[in-house]
Amino acid sequence: MVELSGYTAVEKLAIAKNHLLPKQLGEHGITREQVVIEDEALETIIHSYTREAGVRNLEREIAAVCRGAAVKVAEGASEGIRIGKAETEELLGPYRHVSDSAERKPEIGVITGLAWTPVGGDIMFIETRVFPGKGEVRLTGQMGDVMKESAQAAVSWMRANAAKLGIDHDKIANSDLHIHLPQGAIKKDGPSAGVALTVAVVSSFTRRPVRNDVAITGEIDLRGNALPIGGVKEKVLAAHRAGIKVVFLPKRNEKDVLDIPDEVKADLDIRYMLKVDDALAVALGEPEPAPDPEPAIPPPAAPSRGGVGDHLPS
C-alpha cells in the first residue's frame, strides 16, 4: 500500500478556486457575475469547517455556500453577491473546528509537540509538573503504551544526566512528576513525542521556561539520541498554521523536508538535532526563581483547661 500525503492549505485553496467552485456554481445555476466567493471565504471553509487530508468535505461546504447564494439570486438580489468570511459564517453557522495556536508566553514544563493524524498534522501540548513526593511518575491524558514508554525513557534520561543538567538528585528522589497531555478524551500514541517530553521534564526540574515559539518532534532513546519519525510534512504544516517559528526535527528526517512547500519553509526556522541536547540548548530559557511557599495554616488552638478567665459564671 502506498501512503500519500494530504493536501496543504495552499493546495486546497488552488483546487477549490480552479475546480470545486466552478463546478458547484454551474450545478447550482449561478455564474461568477452573479456571485463572487472571495478567497477569504474559501480559506475560512478550509480551516474552520473542514478537517481532512483530501477535499471531499471541502466540496460539500462549498456546495452549501453556493446553495445559499443561489437562494439570494432567486429572491431577486439586485446587485452581484459577494461572499467573504462573515457571509460564510452566516451561511454555514458557527465554526466547527478551531485551530490550536501556540502558547502565548514561555512557560515552565509546557511544550508544543507535533502529531500526525489521519486528517493531517496537529500541534499537541505536553504539560509537566513537579511537586513534593517520593520520586513517582504519573501519566495522564489517554497515552498509549508506546507513548508511555517514551515518557519513561525521557524520565530515565533526565535522571541519568541530572548532574550535567544541574538537577539535584535529592530533588528527584523527593519529588513526584506528573506528565499530562490535554484533550484527555482523545487517545494518543507513538514514539515521536519523546524529545518533546524530555525537554518538558527537564524544564520542570530546572525551572527553565520553554520557548513558546518552538515545536519539537522526534523519538528518544536512553542515550539521548533523536531518532527519525514519520509524518514530517503534515507536522511541519501544523506548526506553521499554529504560528510556530522554530521546528526541531531529527537529523535523519532532513530528507523529508524536501516535500514541504517553499512558502512554508520560508516562514520557519527548521533545525535538525542529533541529540536531545541540541533542542535543550535552544528551547529552554533562563531559570526562574522558585515560587514562595504558601504560608502554613496555624493549627487550631488547644482547648483551654481551666486557665484564668475560663470559668463559667456562677
CSV table of C-alpha atoms in Angstrom, one decimal:
chain,number,residue,atom,x,y,z
A,1,MET,CA,0.0,0.0,0.0
A,2,VAL,CA,1.3,3.4,-1.0
A,3,GLU,CA,0.7,6.2,1.6
A,4,LEU,CA,0.0,9.7,0.1
A,5,SER,CA,0.4,12.9,2.0
A,6,GLY,CA,-2.7,15.1,2.4
A,7,TYR,CA,-3.1,18.4,0.5
A,8,THR,CA,-1.7,21.6,2.1
A,9,ALA,CA,-4.0,24.6,2.7
A,10,VAL,CA,-2.4,26.3,-0.3
A,11,GLU,CA,-3.1,23.3,-2.5
A,12,LYS,CA,-6.7,23.1,-1.2
A,13,LEU,CA,-7.3,26.7,-2.0
A,14,ALA,CA,-6.0,26.3,-5.5
A,15,ILE,CA,-8.2,23.2,-6.0
A,16,ALA,CA,-11.2,25.0,-4.7
A,17,LYS,CA,-10.7,28.0,-6.9
A,18,ASN,CA,-9.9,26.2,-10.1
A,19,HIS,CA,-12.1,23.1,-9.9
A,20,LEU,CA,-14.6,22.8,-7.0
A,21,LEU,CA,-16.0,26.3,-7.1
A,22,PRO,CA,-16.6,26.5,-10.8
A,23,LYS,CA,-18.3,23.0,-10.7
A,24,GLN,CA,-20.6,24.0,-7.8
A,25,LEU,CA,-21.5,27.3,-9.4
A,26,GLY,CA,-22.5,25.5,-12.5
A,27,GLU,CA,-24.5,22.8,-10.7
A,28,HIS,CA,-26.5,25.5,-8.8
A,29,GLY,CA,-27.2,27.5,-11.9
A,30,ILE,CA,-25.3,30.7,-11.0
A,31,THR,CA,-22.5,32.5,-12.6
A,32,ARG,CA,-19.4,34.3,-11.4
A,33,GLU,CA,-21.0,37.6,-12.4
A,34,GLN,CA,-23.9,36.9,-10.1
A,35,VAL,CA,-21.9,35.5,-7.2
A,36,VAL,CA,-18.3,36.2,-6.2
A,37,ILE,CA,-16.9,33.9,-3.5
A,38,GLU,CA,-13.8,35.5,-2.2
A,39,ASP,CA,-10.5,33.7,-1.3
A,40,GLU,CA,-11.0,34.5,2.4
A,41,ALA,CA,-14.3,32.7,2.3
A,42,LEU,CA,-12.6,29.6,0.8
A,43,GLU,CA,-9.8,29.8,3.4
A,44,THR,CA,-12.4,30.0,6.2
A,45,ILE,CA,-14.1,26.9,4.9
A,46,ILE,CA,-10.7,25.1,4.7
A,47,HIS,CA,-9.6,26.0,8.2
A,48,SER,CA,-12.8,26.3,10.2
A,49,TYR,CA,-15.3,24.0,8.6
A,50,THR,CA,-13.3,21.0,7.4
A,51,ARG,CA,-10.5,18.9,8.8
A,52,GLU,CA,-9.4,16.3,6.3
A,53,ALA,CA,-6.5,15.2,4.2
A,54,GLY,CA,-8.4,15.4,0.9
A,55,VAL,CA,-11.1,17.8,-0.4
A,56,ARG,CA,-14.4,15.8,-0.2
A,57,ASN,CA,-15.9,17.7,2.7
A,58,LEU,CA,-14.5,21.0,1.3
A,59,GLU,CA,-16.6,20.5,-1.8
A,60,ARG,CA,-19.7,19.8,0.3
A,61,GLU,CA,-19.2,23.0,2.2
A,62,ILE,CA,-18.7,25.0,-1.0
A,63,ALA,CA,-21.9,23.4,-2.3
A,64,ALA,CA,-23.7,24.6,0.8
A,65,VAL,CA,-22.5,28.2,0.3
A,66,CYS,CA,-23.5,28.0,-3.3
A,67,ARG,CA,-27.0,26.9,-2.4
A,68,GLY,CA,-27.3,29.8,0.0
A,69,ALA,CA,-26.1,32.2,-2.7
A,70,ALA,CA,-28.5,30.7,-5.3
A,71,VAL,CA,-31.4,31.4,-2.9
A,72,LYS,CA,-30.4,35.0,-2.7
A,73,VAL,CA,-30.2,35.2,-6.5
A,74,ALA,CA,-33.6,33.6,-6.8
A,75,GLU,CA,-35.0,36.1,-4.4
A,76,GLY,CA,-34.0,38.9,-6.7
A,77,ALA,CA,-30.8,40.3,-5.4
A,78,SER,CA,-30.4,43.5,-7.4
A,79,GLU,CA,-26.6,43.6,-7.3
A,80,GLY,CA,-23.9,41.0,-7.5
A,81,ILE,CA,-23.5,39.0,-4.3
A,82,ARG,CA,-20.0,38.9,-2.6
A,83,ILE,CA,-19.4,36.2,-0.1
A,84,GLY,CA,-16.5,36.8,2.3
A,85,LYS,CA,-15.6,35.5,5.8
A,86,ALA,CA,-18.7,36.9,7.6
A,87,GLU,CA,-21.1,35.7,4.9
A,88,THR,CA,-19.6,32.3,5.0
A,89,GLU,CA,-20.2,32.0,8.8
A,90,GLU,CA,-23.8,33.3,8.2
A,91,LEU,CA,-24.4,30.5,5.7
A,92,LEU,CA,-22.6,27.7,7.4
A,93,GLY,CA,-23.2,28.5,11.0
A,94,PRO,CA,-20.6,28.6,13.9
A,95,TYR,CA,-17.1,27.3,13.2
A,96,ARG,CA,-16.8,23.5,13.6
A,97,HIS,CA,-13.1,23.5,14.1
A,98,VAL,CA,-11.0,26.0,16.0
A,99,SER,CA,-7.3,25.6,15.2
A,100,ASP,CA,-4.9,25.3,18.1
A,101,SER,CA,-2.4,28.0,18.3
A,102,ALA,CA,0.9,28.1,20.1
A,103,GLU,CA,1.0,29.1,23.8
A,104,ARG,CA,1.3,32.9,24.1
A,105,LYS,CA,4.2,33.0,26.5
A,106,PRO,CA,7.0,30.8,27.6
A,107,GLU,CA,6.0,28.6,30.5
A,108,ILE,CA,7.9,26.1,32.8
A,109,GLY,CA,7.1,22.5,31.9
A,110,VAL,CA,4.8,23.2,28.9
A,111,ILE,CA,6.0,22.5,25.4
A,112,THR,CA,4.5,22.2,21.9
A,113,GLY,CA,4.8,18.8,20.3
A,114,LEU,CA,3.7,17.8,16.8
A,115,ALA,CA,1.3,14.9,16.0
A,116,TRP,CA,0.2,13.1,12.9
A,117,THR,CA,-3.5,12.2,12.5
A,118,PRO,CA,-5.5,10.6,9.6
A,119,VAL,CA,-6.7,14.0,8.6
A,120,GLY,CA,-3.3,15.7,8.7
A,121,GLY,CA,-0.9,17.1,11.3
A,122,ASP,CA,-1.7,18.9,14.5
A,123,ILE,CA,0.1,20.5,17.4
A,124,MET,CA,0.0,18.8,20.8
A,125,PHE,CA,0.7,20.4,24.1
A,126,ILE,CA,2.6,18.5,26.7
A,127,GLU,CA,2.4,19.6,30.4
A,128,THR,CA,4.6,18.5,33.2
A,129,ARG,CA,4.6,19.5,36.9
A,130,VAL,CA,6.9,18.6,39.8
A,131,PHE,CA,5.7,18.6,43.4
A,132,PRO,CA,6.9,17.1,46.7
A,133,GLY,CA,6.6,13.3,46.7
A,134,LYS,CA,8.5,10.1,46.6
A,135,GLY,CA,10.0,10.0,43.1
A,136,GLU,CA,6.9,8.7,41.4
A,137,VAL,CA,5.8,9.4,37.8
A,138,ARG,CA,2.1,9.9,37.0
A,139,LEU,CA,1.0,9.8,33.3
A,140,THR,CA,-2.5,11.1,32.2
A,141,GLY,CA,-4.2,12.2,29.0
A,142,GLN,CA,-5.0,8.8,27.4
A,143,MET,CA,-1.5,7.9,26.5
A,144,GLY,CA,-1.0,4.6,24.6
A,145,ASP,CA,1.6,2.1,25.6
A,146,VAL,CA,4.3,3.3,23.2
A,147,MET,CA,3.9,6.9,24.4
A,148,LYS,CA,4.1,5.8,28.0
A,149,GLU,CA,7.4,4.1,27.2
A,150,SER,CA,8.6,7.3,25.6
A,151,ALA,CA,7.7,9.2,28.8
A,152,GLN,CA,9.6,6.7,30.9
A,153,ALA,CA,12.6,6.9,28.6
A,154,ALA,CA,12.5,10.7,28.9
A,155,VAL,CA,12.5,10.5,32.7
A,156,SER,CA,15.3,7.9,32.8
A,157,TRP,CA,17.5,10.1,30.5
A,158,MET,CA,16.9,13.1,32.8
A,159,ARG,CA,17.8,11.1,35.9
A,160,ALA,CA,20.9,9.7,34.3
A,161,ASN,CA,22.1,13.2,33.2
A,162,ALA,CA,20.9,15.1,36.3
A,163,ALA,CA,24.4,16.3,37.2
A,164,LYS,CA,25.0,17.7,33.7
A,165,LEU,CA,21.6,19.4,33.8
A,166,GLY,CA,22.1,20.9,37.2
A,167,ILE,CA,19.4,18.9,38.9
A,168,ASP,CA,19.9,17.8,42.5
A,169,HIS,CA,19.4,14.0,42.9
A,170,ASP,CA,17.7,14.6,46.2
A,171,LYS,CA,15.2,16.8,44.4
A,172,ILE,CA,14.4,13.9,42.0
A,173,ALA,CA,14.1,11.4,44.8
A,174,ASN,CA,11.8,13.7,46.9
A,175,SER,CA,9.6,14.9,44.0
A,176,ASP,CA,6.7,13.4,42.1
A,177,LEU,CA,6.4,14.1,38.4
A,178,HIS,CA,3.1,14.5,36.6
A,179,ILE,CA,3.0,14.3,32.8
A,180,HIS,CA,-0.3,15.2,31.1
A,181,LEU,CA,-1.5,15.6,27.6
A,182,PRO,CA,-4.6,17.8,27.3
A,183,GLN,CA,-7.7,16.7,25.4
A,184,GLY,CA,-8.0,13.6,27.6
A,185,ALA,CA,-10.9,12.2,25.6
A,186,ILE,CA,-8.6,11.6,22.6
A,187,LYS,CA,-6.2,8.6,22.6
A,188,LYS,CA,-2.6,9.4,21.8
A,189,ASP,CA,0.2,7.0,21.0
A,190,GLY,CA,3.5,6.7,19.2
A,191,PRO,CA,7.2,7.4,20.0
A,192,SER,CA,7.5,10.8,18.2
A,193,ALA,CA,6.9,12.9,21.3
A,194,GLY,CA,10.0,11.5,23.1
A,195,VAL,CA,12.3,14.5,22.7
A,196,ALA,CA,9.5,17.0,23.5
A,197,LEU,CA,8.6,15.0,26.6
A,198,THR,CA,12.3,15.1,27.7
A,199,VAL,CA,12.5,18.9,27.2
A,200,ALA,CA,9.3,19.4,29.2
A,201,VAL,CA,10.6,17.2,32.1
A,202,VAL,CA,13.9,19.0,32.2
A,203,SER,CA,12.1,22.3,32.1
A,204,SER,CA,10.0,21.4,35.2
A,205,PHE,CA,13.0,20.2,37.2
A,206,THR,CA,15.3,23.1,36.3
A,207,ARG,CA,12.5,25.8,36.3
A,208,ARG,CA,13.7,26.9,32.9
A,209,PRO,CA,10.7,28.0,30.8
A,210,VAL,CA,10.2,26.6,27.3
A,211,ARG,CA,10.1,29.0,24.4
A,212,ASN,CA,6.5,29.3,23.1
A,213,ASP,CA,7.6,29.7,19.5
A,214,VAL,CA,9.4,26.3,19.4
A,215,ALA,CA,7.9,22.9,18.4
A,216,ILE,CA,9.7,19.6,18.6
A,217,THR,CA,9.1,16.1,17.2
A,218,GLY,CA,11.4,13.1,17.4
A,219,GLU,CA,11.8,9.8,19.2
A,220,ILE,CA,14.4,9.5,22.0
A,221,ASP,CA,16.5,6.6,23.3
A,222,LEU,CA,18.2,6.1,26.6
A,223,ARG,CA,21.4,7.7,25.2
A,224,GLY,CA,19.6,10.9,24.3
A,225,ASN,CA,19.7,10.3,20.5
A,226,ALA,CA,17.0,11.9,18.4
A,227,LEU,CA,15.6,9.2,16.2
A,228,PRO,CA,13.6,9.7,13.0
A,229,ILE,CA,9.8,9.8,12.9
A,230,GLY,CA,7.1,9.8,10.3
A,231,GLY,CA,4.5,12.4,9.1
A,232,VAL,CA,7.1,15.2,8.8
A,233,LYS,CA,5.3,17.2,6.1
A,234,GLU,CA,2.0,17.1,8.0
A,235,LYS,CA,3.6,18.0,11.3
A,236,VAL,CA,5.6,21.0,9.9
A,237,LEU,CA,2.5,22.3,8.2
A,238,ALA,CA,0.6,22.1,11.5
A,239,ALA,CA,3.4,24.1,13.2
A,240,HIS,CA,3.2,26.7,10.5
A,241,ARG,CA,-0.5,27.1,10.9
A,242,ALA,CA,-0.1,27.5,14.7
A,243,GLY,CA,2.3,30.3,14.4
A,244,ILE,CA,5.4,28.4,15.5
A,245,LYS,CA,8.7,29.9,14.4
A,246,VAL,CA,11.3,27.2,15.2
A,247,VAL,CA,10.8,23.5,14.4
A,248,PHE,CA,13.2,20.8,15.6
A,249,LEU,CA,13.4,17.6,13.6
A,250,PRO,CA,15.7,14.6,13.9
A,251,LYS,CA,18.7,14.9,11.6
A,252,ARG,CA,17.7,11.7,9.8
A,253,ASN,CA,14.4,13.4,8.7
A,254,GLU,CA,16.2,16.1,6.8
A,255,LYS,CA,15.4,14.4,3.5
A,256,ASP,CA,11.6,14.6,4.3
A,257,VAL,CA,11.7,18.4,4.3
A,258,LEU,CA,12.0,18.4,0.5
A,259,ASP,CA,8.3,17.6,0.4
A,260,ILE,CA,7.3,20.8,2.3
A,261,PRO,CA,6.2,23.8,0.1
A,262,ASP,CA,8.8,26.5,-0.2
A,263,GLU,CA,6.4,29.2,1.1
A,264,VAL,CA,6.1,27.3,4.4
A,265,LYS,CA,9.8,26.7,4.7
A,266,ALA,CA,10.5,30.4,4.1
A,267,ASP,CA,8.4,31.2,7.2
A,268,LEU,CA,10.1,28.6,9.5
A,269,ASP,CA,13.5,28.1,11.1
A,270,ILE,CA,13.8,24.3,10.7
A,271,ARG,CA,16.6,22.9,12.8
A,272,TYR,CA,18.0,19.3,12.9
A,273,MET,CA,19.1,17.5,16.0
A,274,LEU,CA,21.2,14.5,16.6
A,275,LYS,CA,20.8,14.6,20.4
A,276,VAL,CA,18.1,16.0,22.8
A,277,ASP,CA,20.9,18.4,24.0
A,278,ASP,CA,20.5,20.2,20.6
A,279,ALA,CA,16.9,21.0,21.4
A,280,LEU,CA,17.5,21.8,25.1
A,281,ALA,CA,20.1,24.4,24.2
A,282,VAL,CA,17.6,26.4,22.2
A,283,ALA,CA,14.2,25.7,23.7
A,284,LEU,CA,14.9,26.5,27.3
A,285,GLY,CA,15.2,30.0,28.7
A,286,GLU,CA,17.0,31.2,31.9
A,287,PRO,CA,15.9,29.6,35.2
A,288,GLU,CA,13.1,31.3,37.1
A,289,PRO,CA,13.1,31.5,40.9
A,290,ALA,CA,11.0,29.0,42.9
A,291,PRO,CA,7.7,30.4,44.0
A,292,ASP,CA,7.3,31.5,47.6
A,293,PRO,CA,6.0,28.7,49.7
A,294,GLU,CA,2.4,29.1,50.8
A,295,PRO,CA,2.0,30.3,54.4
A,296,ALA,CA,1.4,27.5,56.8
A,297,ILE,CA,-2.1,27.3,58.2
A,298,PRO,CA,-1.7,27.6,62.0
A,299,PRO,CA,-3.1,24.6,64.0
A,300,PRO,CA,-6.4,25.2,65.9
A,301,ALA,CA,-5.9,26.4,69.4
A,302,ALA,CA,-5.9,23.7,72.0
A,303,PRO,CA,-9.0,23.7,74.2
A,304,SER,CA,-8.3,25.6,77.5
A,305,ARG,CA,-8.1,23.7,80.7
A,306,GLY,CA,-9.3,26.0,83.4
A,307,GLY,CA,-7.0,28.9,82.8
A,308,VAL,CA,-7.6,32.4,84.1
A,309,GLY,CA,-10.9,33.8,82.8
A,310,ASP,CA,-12.1,30.4,81.6
A,311,HIS,CA,-14.5,29.7,84.5
A,312,LEU,CA,-18.2,29.7,83.7
A,313,PRO,CA,-20.2,32.4,85.6
A,314,SER,CA,-21.8,31.1,88.7
